[in-house]
Every structure is written in structure tokens, then in C-alpha cells.
Short mmCIF file of C-alpha atoms and ligand atoms in Angstrom, two decimals:
data_model
loop_
_atom_site.label_atom_id
_atom_site.label_comp_id
_atom_site.label_asym_id
_atom_site.label_seq_id
_atom_site.Cartn_x
_atom_site.Cartn_y
_atom_site.Cartn_z
CA UNK A 101 -15.66 24.11 25.14
CA UNK A 102 -17.55 21.88 22.68
CA UNK A 103 -16.30 18.71 21.13
CA UNK A 104 -14.43 19.68 17.93
CA UNK A 105 -14.44 16.19 16.43
CA UNK A 106 -17.45 13.92 16.03
CA UNK A 107 -17.66 10.17 15.54
CA UNK A 108 -19.39 8.81 12.43
CA UNK A 109 -21.79 5.90 12.86
CA UNK A 110 -20.99 3.23 10.26
CA UNK A 111 -23.35 0.48 11.41
CA UNK A 112 -25.85 0.02 14.21
CA UNK A 113 -23.28 -0.28 17.01
CA UNK A 114 -20.04 0.71 15.28
CA UNK A 115 -18.57 4.21 15.00
CA UNK A 116 -15.58 5.53 13.10
CA UNK A 117 -13.46 7.45 15.60
CA UNK A 118 -10.25 7.92 13.59
CA UNK A 119 -8.28 10.93 12.46
CA UNK A 120 -7.89 12.74 9.15
CA UNK A 121 -4.34 13.71 8.21
CA UNK A 122 -4.90 16.29 5.49
CA UNK A 123 -1.28 17.42 5.51
CA UNK A 124 0.85 14.31 5.16
CA UNK A 125 2.67 14.10 1.84
CA UNK A 126 5.34 11.51 2.68
CA UNK A 127 4.42 8.30 4.47
CA UNK A 128 7.75 6.58 5.18
CA UNK A 129 8.95 7.26 1.65
CA UNK A 130 5.60 6.80 -0.10
CA UNK A 131 4.20 10.01 -1.60
CA UNK A 132 0.74 10.63 -0.18
CA UNK A 133 -0.45 13.43 -2.41
CA UNK A 134 -4.01 13.20 -1.12
CA UNK A 135 -3.13 12.86 2.58
CA UNK A 136 -4.40 9.95 4.66
CA UNK A 137 -6.63 8.84 7.49
CA UNK A 138 -5.85 6.68 10.51
CA UNK A 139 -9.04 4.81 11.15
CA UNK A 140 -10.11 3.52 14.54
CA UNK A 141 -13.47 2.03 15.41
CA UNK A 142 -15.64 2.03 18.50
CA UNK A 143 -17.98 -0.93 19.02
CA UNK A 144 -20.81 -0.07 21.39
CA UNK A 145 -21.26 -3.65 22.60
CA UNK A 146 -21.97 -4.66 26.21
CA UNK A 147 -18.21 -4.48 26.55
CA UNK A 148 -17.40 -1.25 24.76
CA UNK A 149 -14.48 -1.92 22.44
CA UNK A 150 -11.95 0.21 20.60
CA UNK A 151 -10.39 -1.33 17.49
CA UNK A 152 -6.99 0.25 16.81
CA UNK A 153 -5.79 3.73 17.70
CA UNK A 154 -4.11 6.44 15.59
CA UNK A 155 -0.76 8.05 14.89
CA UNK A 156 0.59 9.78 18.01
CA UNK A 157 -0.06 13.46 17.06
CA UNK A 158 -3.74 12.64 16.44
CA UNK A 159 -4.57 11.24 19.88
CA UNK A 160 -6.74 14.19 20.90
CA UNK A 161 -8.75 13.86 17.69
CA UNK A 162 -9.35 10.17 18.46
CA UNK A 163 -10.31 10.87 22.07
CA UNK A 164 -12.60 13.70 21.04
CA UNK A 165 -14.45 11.52 18.53
CA UNK A 166 -14.81 8.76 21.13
CA UNK A 167 -16.12 11.29 23.66
CA UNK A 168 -18.80 12.37 21.20
CA UNK A 169 -20.32 8.88 21.67
CA UNK A 170 -19.33 7.71 25.13
CA UNK A 171 -17.11 8.58 28.07
CA UNK A 172 -13.75 7.06 26.99
CA UNK A 173 -13.36 5.63 30.49
CA UNK A 174 -16.27 3.29 29.67
CA UNK A 175 -14.18 1.41 27.09
CA UNK A 176 -13.50 -2.11 28.40
CA UNK A 177 -11.68 -3.76 25.52
CA UNK A 178 -8.91 -2.52 23.26
CA UNK A 179 -7.91 -4.45 20.14
CA UNK A 180 -4.73 -3.81 18.17
CA UNK A 181 -4.97 -5.36 14.72
CA UNK A 182 -1.59 -3.99 13.58
CA UNK A 183 1.40 -2.68 15.51
CA UNK A 184 2.79 -0.16 13.01
CA UNK A 185 3.00 3.23 14.65
CA UNK A 186 0.39 4.91 12.49
CA UNK A 187 -2.05 2.71 14.46
CA UNK A 188 -0.26 2.40 17.81
CA UNK A 189 1.73 5.60 18.20
CA UNK A 190 -0.59 6.83 20.95
CA UNK A 191 -1.50 3.39 22.31
CA UNK A 192 0.28 3.66 25.64
CA UNK A 193 -1.20 7.11 26.28
CA UNK A 194 -4.68 5.90 25.32
CA UNK A 195 -4.33 2.90 27.64
CA UNK A 196 -3.24 5.20 30.46
CA UNK A 197 -6.23 7.42 29.82
CA UNK A 198 -9.02 4.88 29.35
CA UNK A 199 -7.63 2.01 31.47
CA UNK A 200 -9.31 -0.82 29.53
CA UNK A 201 -9.91 -4.14 31.31
CA UNK A 202 -8.61 -6.17 28.41
CA UNK A 203 -6.14 -5.54 25.56
CA UNK A 204 -5.76 -7.97 22.68
CA UNK A 205 -3.36 -8.35 19.77
CA UNK A 206 -1.97 -11.26 17.78
CA UNK A 207 0.93 -13.13 19.38
CA UNK A 208 3.35 -11.32 17.11
CA UNK A 209 1.49 -8.06 17.71
CA UNK A 210 1.89 -8.33 21.49
CA UNK A 211 5.64 -8.82 21.01
CA UNK A 212 5.95 -6.01 18.47
CA UNK A 213 4.07 -3.54 20.67
CA UNK A 214 6.37 -4.35 23.58
CA UNK A 215 9.43 -3.90 21.35
CA UNK A 216 8.13 -0.56 20.16
CA UNK A 217 7.03 1.00 23.43
CA UNK A 218 8.72 -1.03 26.20
CA UNK A 219 5.70 -0.24 28.33
CA UNK A 220 4.82 -3.69 29.70
CA UNK A 221 1.21 -3.34 28.54
CA UNK A 222 -0.91 -6.30 29.72
CA UNK A 223 -1.75 -7.56 26.23
CA UNK A 224 -3.47 -10.91 25.81
CA UNK A 225 -2.32 -12.61 22.60
CA UNK A 226 -5.09 -14.09 20.48
CA UNK A 227 -4.78 -16.93 18.01
CA UNK A 228 -6.00 -17.28 14.50
CA UNK A 229 -9.71 -18.16 14.54
CA UNK A 230 -10.16 -17.25 18.21
CA UNK A 231 -13.53 -15.79 19.17
CA UNK A 232 -13.97 -13.07 21.76
CA UNK A 233 -17.28 -12.33 23.44
CA UNK A 234 -18.11 -8.67 23.95
CA UNK A 235 -21.29 -9.66 25.80
CA UNK A 236 -24.02 -9.22 23.25
CA UNK A 237 -21.60 -9.29 20.28
CA UNK A 238 -18.65 -11.37 19.14
CA UNK A 239 -15.36 -10.74 17.40
CA UNK A 240 -13.38 -13.39 15.56
CA UNK A 241 -9.69 -12.86 14.80
CA UNK A 242 -8.01 -13.90 11.57
CA UNK A 243 -4.24 -13.77 11.45
CA UNK A 244 -2.94 -12.21 8.24
CA UNK A 245 0.79 -12.64 8.83
CA UNK A 246 2.99 -10.53 6.56
CA UNK A 247 -0.01 -8.63 5.21
CA UNK A 248 1.87 -6.58 5.63
CA UNK A 249 3.68 -7.05 8.96
CA UNK A 250 4.19 -10.29 10.91
CA UNK A 251 1.65 -9.14 13.51
CA UNK A 252 -1.18 -8.14 11.17
CA UNK A 253 -4.64 -9.57 11.80
CA UNK A 254 -8.27 -8.94 10.91
CA UNK A 255 -11.11 -8.72 13.41
CA UNK A 256 -14.61 -9.68 12.29
CA UNK A 257 -17.71 -8.47 14.10
CA UNK A 258 -20.23 -11.23 13.48
CA UNK A 259 -23.48 -9.50 14.44
CA UNK A 260 -22.94 -6.52 12.14
CA UNK A 261 -20.79 -8.27 9.53
CA UNK A 262 -17.97 -5.77 9.74
CA UNK A 263 -14.47 -6.87 8.74
CA UNK A 264 -11.85 -4.67 10.42
CA UNK A 265 -9.03 -5.17 7.96
CA UNK A 266 -6.18 -2.93 9.26
CA UNK A 267 -4.02 -1.96 6.26
CA UNK A 268 -5.59 -4.37 3.75
CA UNK A 269 -8.07 -2.88 1.26
CA UNK A 270 -7.06 0.60 2.41
CA UNK A 271 -5.60 3.64 0.73
CA UNK A 272 -3.96 6.92 1.64
CA UNK A 273 -6.75 9.40 1.06
CA UNK A 274 -7.79 12.25 3.34
CA UNK A 275 -11.46 12.96 2.92
CA UNK A 276 -14.46 14.10 4.90
CA UNK A 277 -16.31 11.19 3.27
CA UNK A 278 -16.24 7.96 5.23
CA UNK A 279 -17.65 5.54 2.65
CA UNK A 280 -16.40 4.39 -0.74
CA UNK A 281 -19.66 5.27 -2.51
CA UNK A 282 -19.15 8.92 -1.53
CA UNK A 283 -15.86 9.16 -3.45
CA UNK A 284 -15.26 9.15 -7.19
CA UNK A 285 -14.34 5.75 -8.62
CA UNK A 286 -11.20 6.98 -10.41
CA UNK A 287 -9.81 8.29 -7.11
CA UNK A 288 -10.62 5.04 -5.31
CA UNK A 289 -9.12 2.93 -8.08
CA UNK A 290 -5.91 4.95 -8.35
CA UNK A 291 -5.27 5.24 -4.62
CA UNK A 292 -6.11 1.57 -4.01
CA UNK A 293 -3.68 0.53 -6.72
CA UNK A 294 -1.00 2.83 -5.39
CA UNK A 295 -1.49 1.43 -1.90
CA UNK A 296 -1.33 -2.15 -3.13
CA UNK A 297 1.78 -1.49 -5.22
CA UNK A 298 3.68 0.23 -2.43
CA UNK A 299 2.57 -1.76 0.60
CA UNK A 300 1.29 -5.19 -0.45
CA UNK A 301 2.99 -6.04 -3.76
CA UNK A 302 5.87 -7.93 -2.10
CA UNK A 303 3.33 -10.26 -0.50
CA UNK A 304 1.17 -11.03 -3.53
CA UNK A 305 1.28 -14.80 -3.05
CA UNK A 306 -0.03 -14.31 0.50
CA UNK A 307 -2.76 -12.02 -0.80
CA UNK A 308 -3.91 -14.78 -3.14
CA UNK A 309 -4.02 -17.24 -0.23
CA UNK A 310 -5.86 -14.78 2.00
CA UNK A 311 -8.51 -14.11 -0.63
CA UNK A 312 -9.01 -17.85 -1.06
CA UNK A 313 -9.36 -18.21 2.71
CA UNK A 314 -11.88 -15.39 2.98
CA UNK A 315 -13.86 -16.99 0.16
CA UNK A 316 -13.74 -20.39 1.84
CA UNK A 317 -14.88 -18.96 5.18
CA UNK A 318 -17.79 -17.44 3.27
CA UNK A 319 -18.21 -14.71 5.87
CA UNK A 320 -21.09 -12.40 5.19
CA UNK A 321 -19.45 -8.98 4.93
CA UNK A 322 -21.47 -5.77 4.90
CA UNK A 323 -18.57 -3.45 5.59
CA UNK A 324 -14.83 -3.70 5.08
CA UNK A 325 -13.31 -1.23 7.51
CA UNK A 326 -9.61 -0.67 6.77
CA UNK A 327 -7.26 1.47 8.83
CA UNK A 328 -6.71 3.97 6.00
CA UNK A 329 -9.14 5.66 3.65
CA UNK A 330 -12.83 5.03 3.13
CA UNK A 331 -14.90 2.17 4.50
CA UNK A 332 -16.05 -0.16 1.75
CA UNK A 333 -19.77 -0.80 1.63
CA UNK A 334 -20.44 -0.68 -2.12
CA UNK A 335 -17.20 -1.86 -3.66
CA UNK A 336 -16.39 -4.92 -1.53
CA UNK A 337 -16.53 -7.43 -4.40
CA UNK A 338 -14.69 -4.99 -6.65
CA UNK A 339 -11.74 -4.45 -4.31
CA UNK A 340 -11.43 -8.20 -3.70
CA UNK A 341 -11.37 -8.74 -7.48
CA UNK A 342 -8.79 -5.98 -7.97
CA UNK A 343 -6.60 -7.51 -5.24
CA UNK A 344 -6.86 -10.88 -6.97
CA UNK A 345 -5.79 -9.30 -10.29
CA UNK A 346 -2.92 -7.32 -8.77
CA UNK A 347 -1.70 -10.38 -6.87
CA UNK A 348 -1.77 -12.45 -10.06
CA UNK A 349 0.22 -9.75 -11.92
CA UNK A 350 -0.65 -10.94 -15.38
CA UNK A 351 1.51 -9.08 -17.91
CA UNK A 352 -0.17 -6.47 -20.09
CA UNK A 353 0.94 -4.53 -23.17
CA UNK A 354 1.88 -1.59 -20.95
CA UNK A 355 5.59 -0.74 -20.91
CA UNK A 356 7.02 1.64 -18.33
CA UNK A 357 10.04 3.64 -19.52
CA UNK A 358 11.78 5.13 -16.49
CA UNK A 359 14.85 7.27 -17.03
CA UNK A 360 16.96 10.16 -15.88
CA UNK A 361 19.17 12.31 -18.05
CA UNK A 362 22.10 14.74 -17.72
CA UNK A 363 22.30 16.50 -21.10
CA UNK A 364 19.11 15.12 -22.69
CA UNK A 365 20.77 12.18 -24.48
CA UNK A 366 19.09 9.49 -22.37
CA UNK A 367 15.80 11.39 -22.56
CA UNK A 368 16.01 11.37 -26.38
CA UNK A 369 16.61 7.64 -26.22
CA UNK A 370 13.62 7.17 -23.89
CA UNK A 371 11.30 9.02 -26.25
CA UNK A 372 12.54 7.08 -29.29
CA UNK A 373 12.02 3.81 -27.39
CA UNK A 374 8.49 4.96 -26.55
CA UNK A 375 7.90 5.61 -30.28
CA UNK A 376 9.07 2.10 -31.06
CA UNK A 377 6.83 0.63 -28.35
CA UNK A 378 3.80 2.47 -29.72
CA UNK A 379 4.57 1.48 -33.31
CA UNK A 380 4.88 -2.14 -32.16
CA UNK A 381 1.49 -2.13 -30.44
CA UNK A 382 2.60 -1.64 -26.83
CA UNK A 383 1.37 1.14 -24.55
CA UNK A 384 4.27 3.17 -23.16
CA UNK A 385 4.23 5.20 -19.96
CA UNK A 386 7.31 7.42 -19.82
CA UNK A 387 8.51 8.49 -16.37
CA UNK A 388 11.31 11.04 -16.01
CA UNK A 389 12.39 9.69 -12.68
CA UNK A 390 13.89 12.89 -11.25
CA UNK A 391 10.43 14.43 -11.27
CA UNK A 392 8.45 11.23 -10.66
CA UNK A 393 8.24 9.82 -7.16
CA UNK A 394 9.51 6.30 -6.60
CA UNK A 395 6.08 5.30 -5.30
CA UNK A 396 4.49 6.45 -8.56
CA UNK A 397 6.95 4.25 -10.45
CA UNK A 398 5.80 1.30 -8.33
CA UNK A 399 2.17 2.14 -9.10
CA UNK A 400 2.84 2.28 -12.85
CA UNK A 401 4.70 -1.02 -12.77
CA UNK A 402 1.84 -2.79 -10.95
CA UNK A 403 -0.19 -3.34 -14.13
CA UNK A 404 2.65 -3.31 -16.67
CA UNK A 405 4.27 -6.08 -18.67
CA UNK A 406 7.62 -4.40 -19.30
CA UNK A 407 10.05 -2.09 -17.56
CA UNK A 408 12.74 -0.25 -19.50
CA UNK A 409 15.25 1.72 -17.49
CA UNK A 410 17.49 4.44 -18.88
CA UNK A 411 20.46 5.80 -16.97
CA UNK A 412 23.37 7.95 -18.03
CA UNK A 413 26.73 6.94 -16.61
CA UNK A 414 28.05 9.38 -14.04
CA UNK A 415 31.59 8.81 -12.78
CA UNK A 416 31.35 5.13 -13.59
CA UNK A 417 28.00 4.64 -11.85
CA UNK A 418 24.28 4.51 -12.48
CA UNK A 419 22.59 7.89 -11.98
CA UNK A 420 21.64 8.18 -8.25
CA UNK A 421 17.95 8.82 -8.90
CA UNK A 422 17.71 5.50 -10.74
CA UNK A 423 19.61 3.75 -7.96
CA UNK A 424 17.03 5.10 -5.49
CA UNK A 425 14.03 4.11 -7.60
CA UNK A 426 15.38 0.65 -8.44
CA UNK A 427 16.38 -0.11 -4.85
CA UNK A 428 12.84 0.74 -3.78
CA UNK A 429 11.19 -1.15 -6.64
CA UNK A 430 13.36 -4.26 -6.22
CA UNK A 431 12.17 -4.58 -2.62
CA UNK A 432 8.54 -4.47 -3.79
CA UNK A 433 9.21 -7.56 -5.93
CA UNK A 434 7.03 -6.88 -8.97
CA UNK A 435 6.29 -10.06 -10.92
CA UNK A 436 6.15 -11.17 -14.54
CA UNK A 437 8.06 -8.35 -16.23
CA UNK A 438 10.30 -8.27 -19.24
CA UNK A 439 12.74 -5.41 -19.62
CA UNK A 440 15.81 -3.73 -20.97
CA UNK A 441 18.35 -1.07 -20.01
CA UNK A 442 19.62 1.87 -22.01
CA UNK A 443 21.56 5.07 -21.52
CA UNK A 444 24.17 7.47 -22.78
CA UNK A 445 27.75 7.76 -21.58
CA UNK A 446 30.89 9.83 -22.10
CA UNK A 447 33.89 7.55 -21.72
CA UNK A 448 33.17 4.33 -19.85
CA UNK A 449 29.41 3.53 -19.88
CA UNK A 450 28.98 1.26 -16.86
CA UNK A 451 25.40 2.35 -16.02
CA UNK A 452 23.64 0.04 -18.49
CA UNK A 453 25.48 -2.93 -17.02
CA UNK A 454 24.57 -1.92 -13.48
CA UNK A 455 20.92 -1.48 -14.46
CA UNK A 456 21.00 -4.90 -16.13
CA UNK A 457 22.34 -6.37 -12.88
CA UNK A 458 19.46 -4.91 -10.85
CA UNK A 459 16.82 -5.96 -13.41
CA UNK A 460 18.27 -9.47 -13.36
CA UNK A 461 18.16 -9.55 -9.54
CA UNK A 462 14.52 -8.53 -9.87
CA UNK A 463 13.95 -11.61 -12.06
CA UNK A 464 13.00 -9.40 -14.98
CA UNK A 465 13.51 -11.21 -18.28
CA UNK A 466 15.94 -9.07 -20.29
CA UNK A 467 15.06 -8.97 -23.98
CA UNK A 468 18.31 -7.24 -24.95
CA UNK A 469 21.81 -6.89 -23.57
CA UNK A 470 21.03 -3.17 -23.25
CA UNK A 471 21.73 -0.26 -25.53
CA UNK A 472 24.20 2.53 -24.85
CA UNK A 473 25.10 5.58 -26.87
CA UNK A 474 28.32 7.55 -26.67
CA UNK A 475 27.53 11.20 -25.83
CA UNK A 476 24.55 12.19 -28.02
CA UNK A 477 22.37 9.85 -30.11
CA UNK A 478 22.32 10.53 -33.85
CA UNK A 479 19.45 9.49 -36.09
CA UNK A 480 20.89 6.00 -36.53
CA UNK A 481 21.13 5.55 -32.76
CA UNK A 482 17.59 6.81 -32.30
CA UNK A 483 16.43 4.28 -34.88
CA UNK A 484 18.12 1.59 -32.82
CA UNK A 485 16.18 2.87 -29.81
CA UNK A 486 12.95 2.62 -31.84
CA UNK A 487 13.96 -0.91 -32.77
CA UNK A 488 14.49 -1.73 -29.09
CA UNK A 489 11.00 -0.45 -28.36
CA UNK A 490 9.68 -2.58 -31.22
CA UNK A 491 11.49 -5.63 -29.90
CA UNK A 492 9.99 -5.15 -26.43
CA UNK A 493 6.52 -4.76 -28.00
CA UNK A 494 7.00 -8.03 -29.91
CA UNK A 495 8.14 -9.83 -26.76
CA UNK A 496 5.20 -8.39 -24.84
CA UNK A 497 2.82 -9.90 -27.37
CA UNK A 498 4.51 -13.24 -26.69
CA UNK A 499 4.19 -13.06 -22.91
CA UNK A 500 0.72 -11.50 -22.91
CA UNK A 501 -0.51 -14.15 -25.34
CA UNK A 502 1.09 -17.03 -23.49
FE1 FEO B 725 -1.05 1.62 8.28
FE2 FEO B 725 1.21 -0.89 8.23
O1 FEO B 725 0.37 0.64 8.91
#
């Protein structure tokens, strides 16, 4: 039997030996419409080294790609840059199979791997800035705590200027292409933004600090090799600049209008608000939340200046789809937003108040006490919705200009 999976050489001594997950559409609650990859890298140094592994069901694909370059038993060193199971799910089986002489992770990574697998793996913790000789080549480790787990770290291969960046600078994108310059820019930009919004947005202040540190270290970088999606060789400066912008979260004239509706009253309000936003010079994006995934809401909010949320009242509560989306979005901690709530009701109308509470907890500056309509909006009520859109547009000009 031949080897069904081949490694891809990405620099003189480094090979991509990861797995392509064409089928995944839900990555722990994040919609992955284009699938994903779990990247792992083989360094053919004097001490042959494997950087990261893959999600458990893809172990044979990993081993097959390694075997297309070298007998896996020849691997001496195993590095785990991140302990989340999409990169460690098969770690204990891989260790049993290849029996490496040395295994390294960050201090927090060594603890996390033990707490995941309870396998007593002989992992040597490495410190921030520590250098590891692979014989003729050297790796340096950079801790990147909370980007996006406490254990996360980068490994930098000095001789070939490769930055192994685990989740950072990655994206969920299944592709036969291994490099960024082989994929259309609009796909890279969208999937990078979606990844940042859903994985890294809560840690934007740390992203800013990390970028400053990378700049200060002034490492020559030829390749950024993340654990998901394509390897960056053309767009390194661009992705660093995009991360800096997303981390800064400067408000824009974009206003996201997210709503659900029972009998089309709240949807009529949403559309009238969008009219008012447009007339006032803002750029609305309207998301019917029942048919828009929560992770797409997060992506839209990433470069917005305003968030307006519309919920009908159902049995005294916010509509459950909005509760889901707002719970998810609140945890992602988007910055620098203004906002407002709206919605229709039959007899009590609590939803607008509940939405206001969540927006306030999210530190979103409310520009109105919220607008609710009993049963079905008439033309006067729709004009008030247009006025609310106009008010948000005016306030956006204030915050964007400030
Ligand atoms: Fe790709 Fe945080 O794991």
C-alpha cells in the first residue's frame, strides 16, 4: 500500500505534515463554513522535531505525511505550542508510536496536557525566551499567555526564520493550498477576520502588546506558520497590520442591526432603523439572527461602530436566539461600540430592558433608552425607528470623528 498523504516542504528543512478537515462545519460553536486544517510541522534538523500534532481522528493522516519524509521513529523532539485538543488530541498516541527523546511545552502547557490526558507524559516545561538546540538548528520559545489559552506559546526557528504561531494569525479554511499567496485575498481577509473576532477578540489588549514585542525583538520572519489555515509568506506584514487594527477596534460608520422576529413586527422595525442609518450616513448590516450564526455576528461586529439589537418579548423574556447570540458576543468583549435596543411586544414588553441590560454589561454606550412597539408598528412608529437609526448615525459621526 502506498502512502496516501504527502508532506509539503515549506522551507529548506521544514515540512507541513498536518491534516485537512474538509468536513467540519462547527468548531466548538464557531461556524466553519470552509472547513479547517490542523497544521503540524516537521523540522529535519540533526534532532528531527515535530511541532504540534493534530485533532485525534486525523492521527493517521499526520503519521502518513511524516512517513513520506522520514521514519516517524526517527523523531527525537516533540514540541507542543498549544494544548487545545485540536492540536493535542492524538498526542499521547503519537508519543507512544514515535517515542521521542524529549517533549517540550510551556509551563502552563505541561500542566494543561496532564490535566487533559492524565498520561504522565515526560514533558519538559520551557520558559519564555528559552533557546533549544536541535543540533544544527535552534528554536526559541516565546510565551503568548492567553493568546488564546494560558499555555499558548510561539516557537521560532532561527536558521530558517519560521515563526510557528499556533492559533495566532490562523484561520479555519480547508484548502489544498498551503501558502497564503495561493488563495484569493478576499477569502484570506474574511476568514482571518472571522478567526480574530471569534477566538482572539477578548484578548485584544494582549494582541497589541504581543505585536509590540514582536516588533521590538525585530526577528527576521520569512514564514508565519499557524496551526490553522495557510502559511503566510506573502502577507506577513499585512496580517500583523490587520491584527493591530482589529485589536485597536477603532469605531467605524458601520452599524450592525441584529434582530429576531415572531410576526414580522421587529423585522419591520429593523428595516426602518436601517433606512434611518443609511439616511444619516451610516452603513448598516442587517442580520436576522435566527438565520445568521452567532460567529458571523461576532465577525460583523469586529469592524463596526454600533450594535442595535431587536428582540420581541416572548413570555416576559428576550427571544432565545438573541439571548444565545448576546451571551456569546458578550464573552468576546467587543470594544468601542455604541448601541440601542428595540422590539415589539404584546402585553408586557420586557425584552428591550433585558437587551439594554446586556448591552450595558458589554460596556456599549446606549444612545437611547430603547424603543418598543405594541404589537405591529404603524407608519408613525416606523418613522420613530428611522429617527432612531438617524440618531445612531449622528452619534457614530461623533465617536468616529473623536
Ligand atoms: Fe486551534 Fe486554540 O486551538
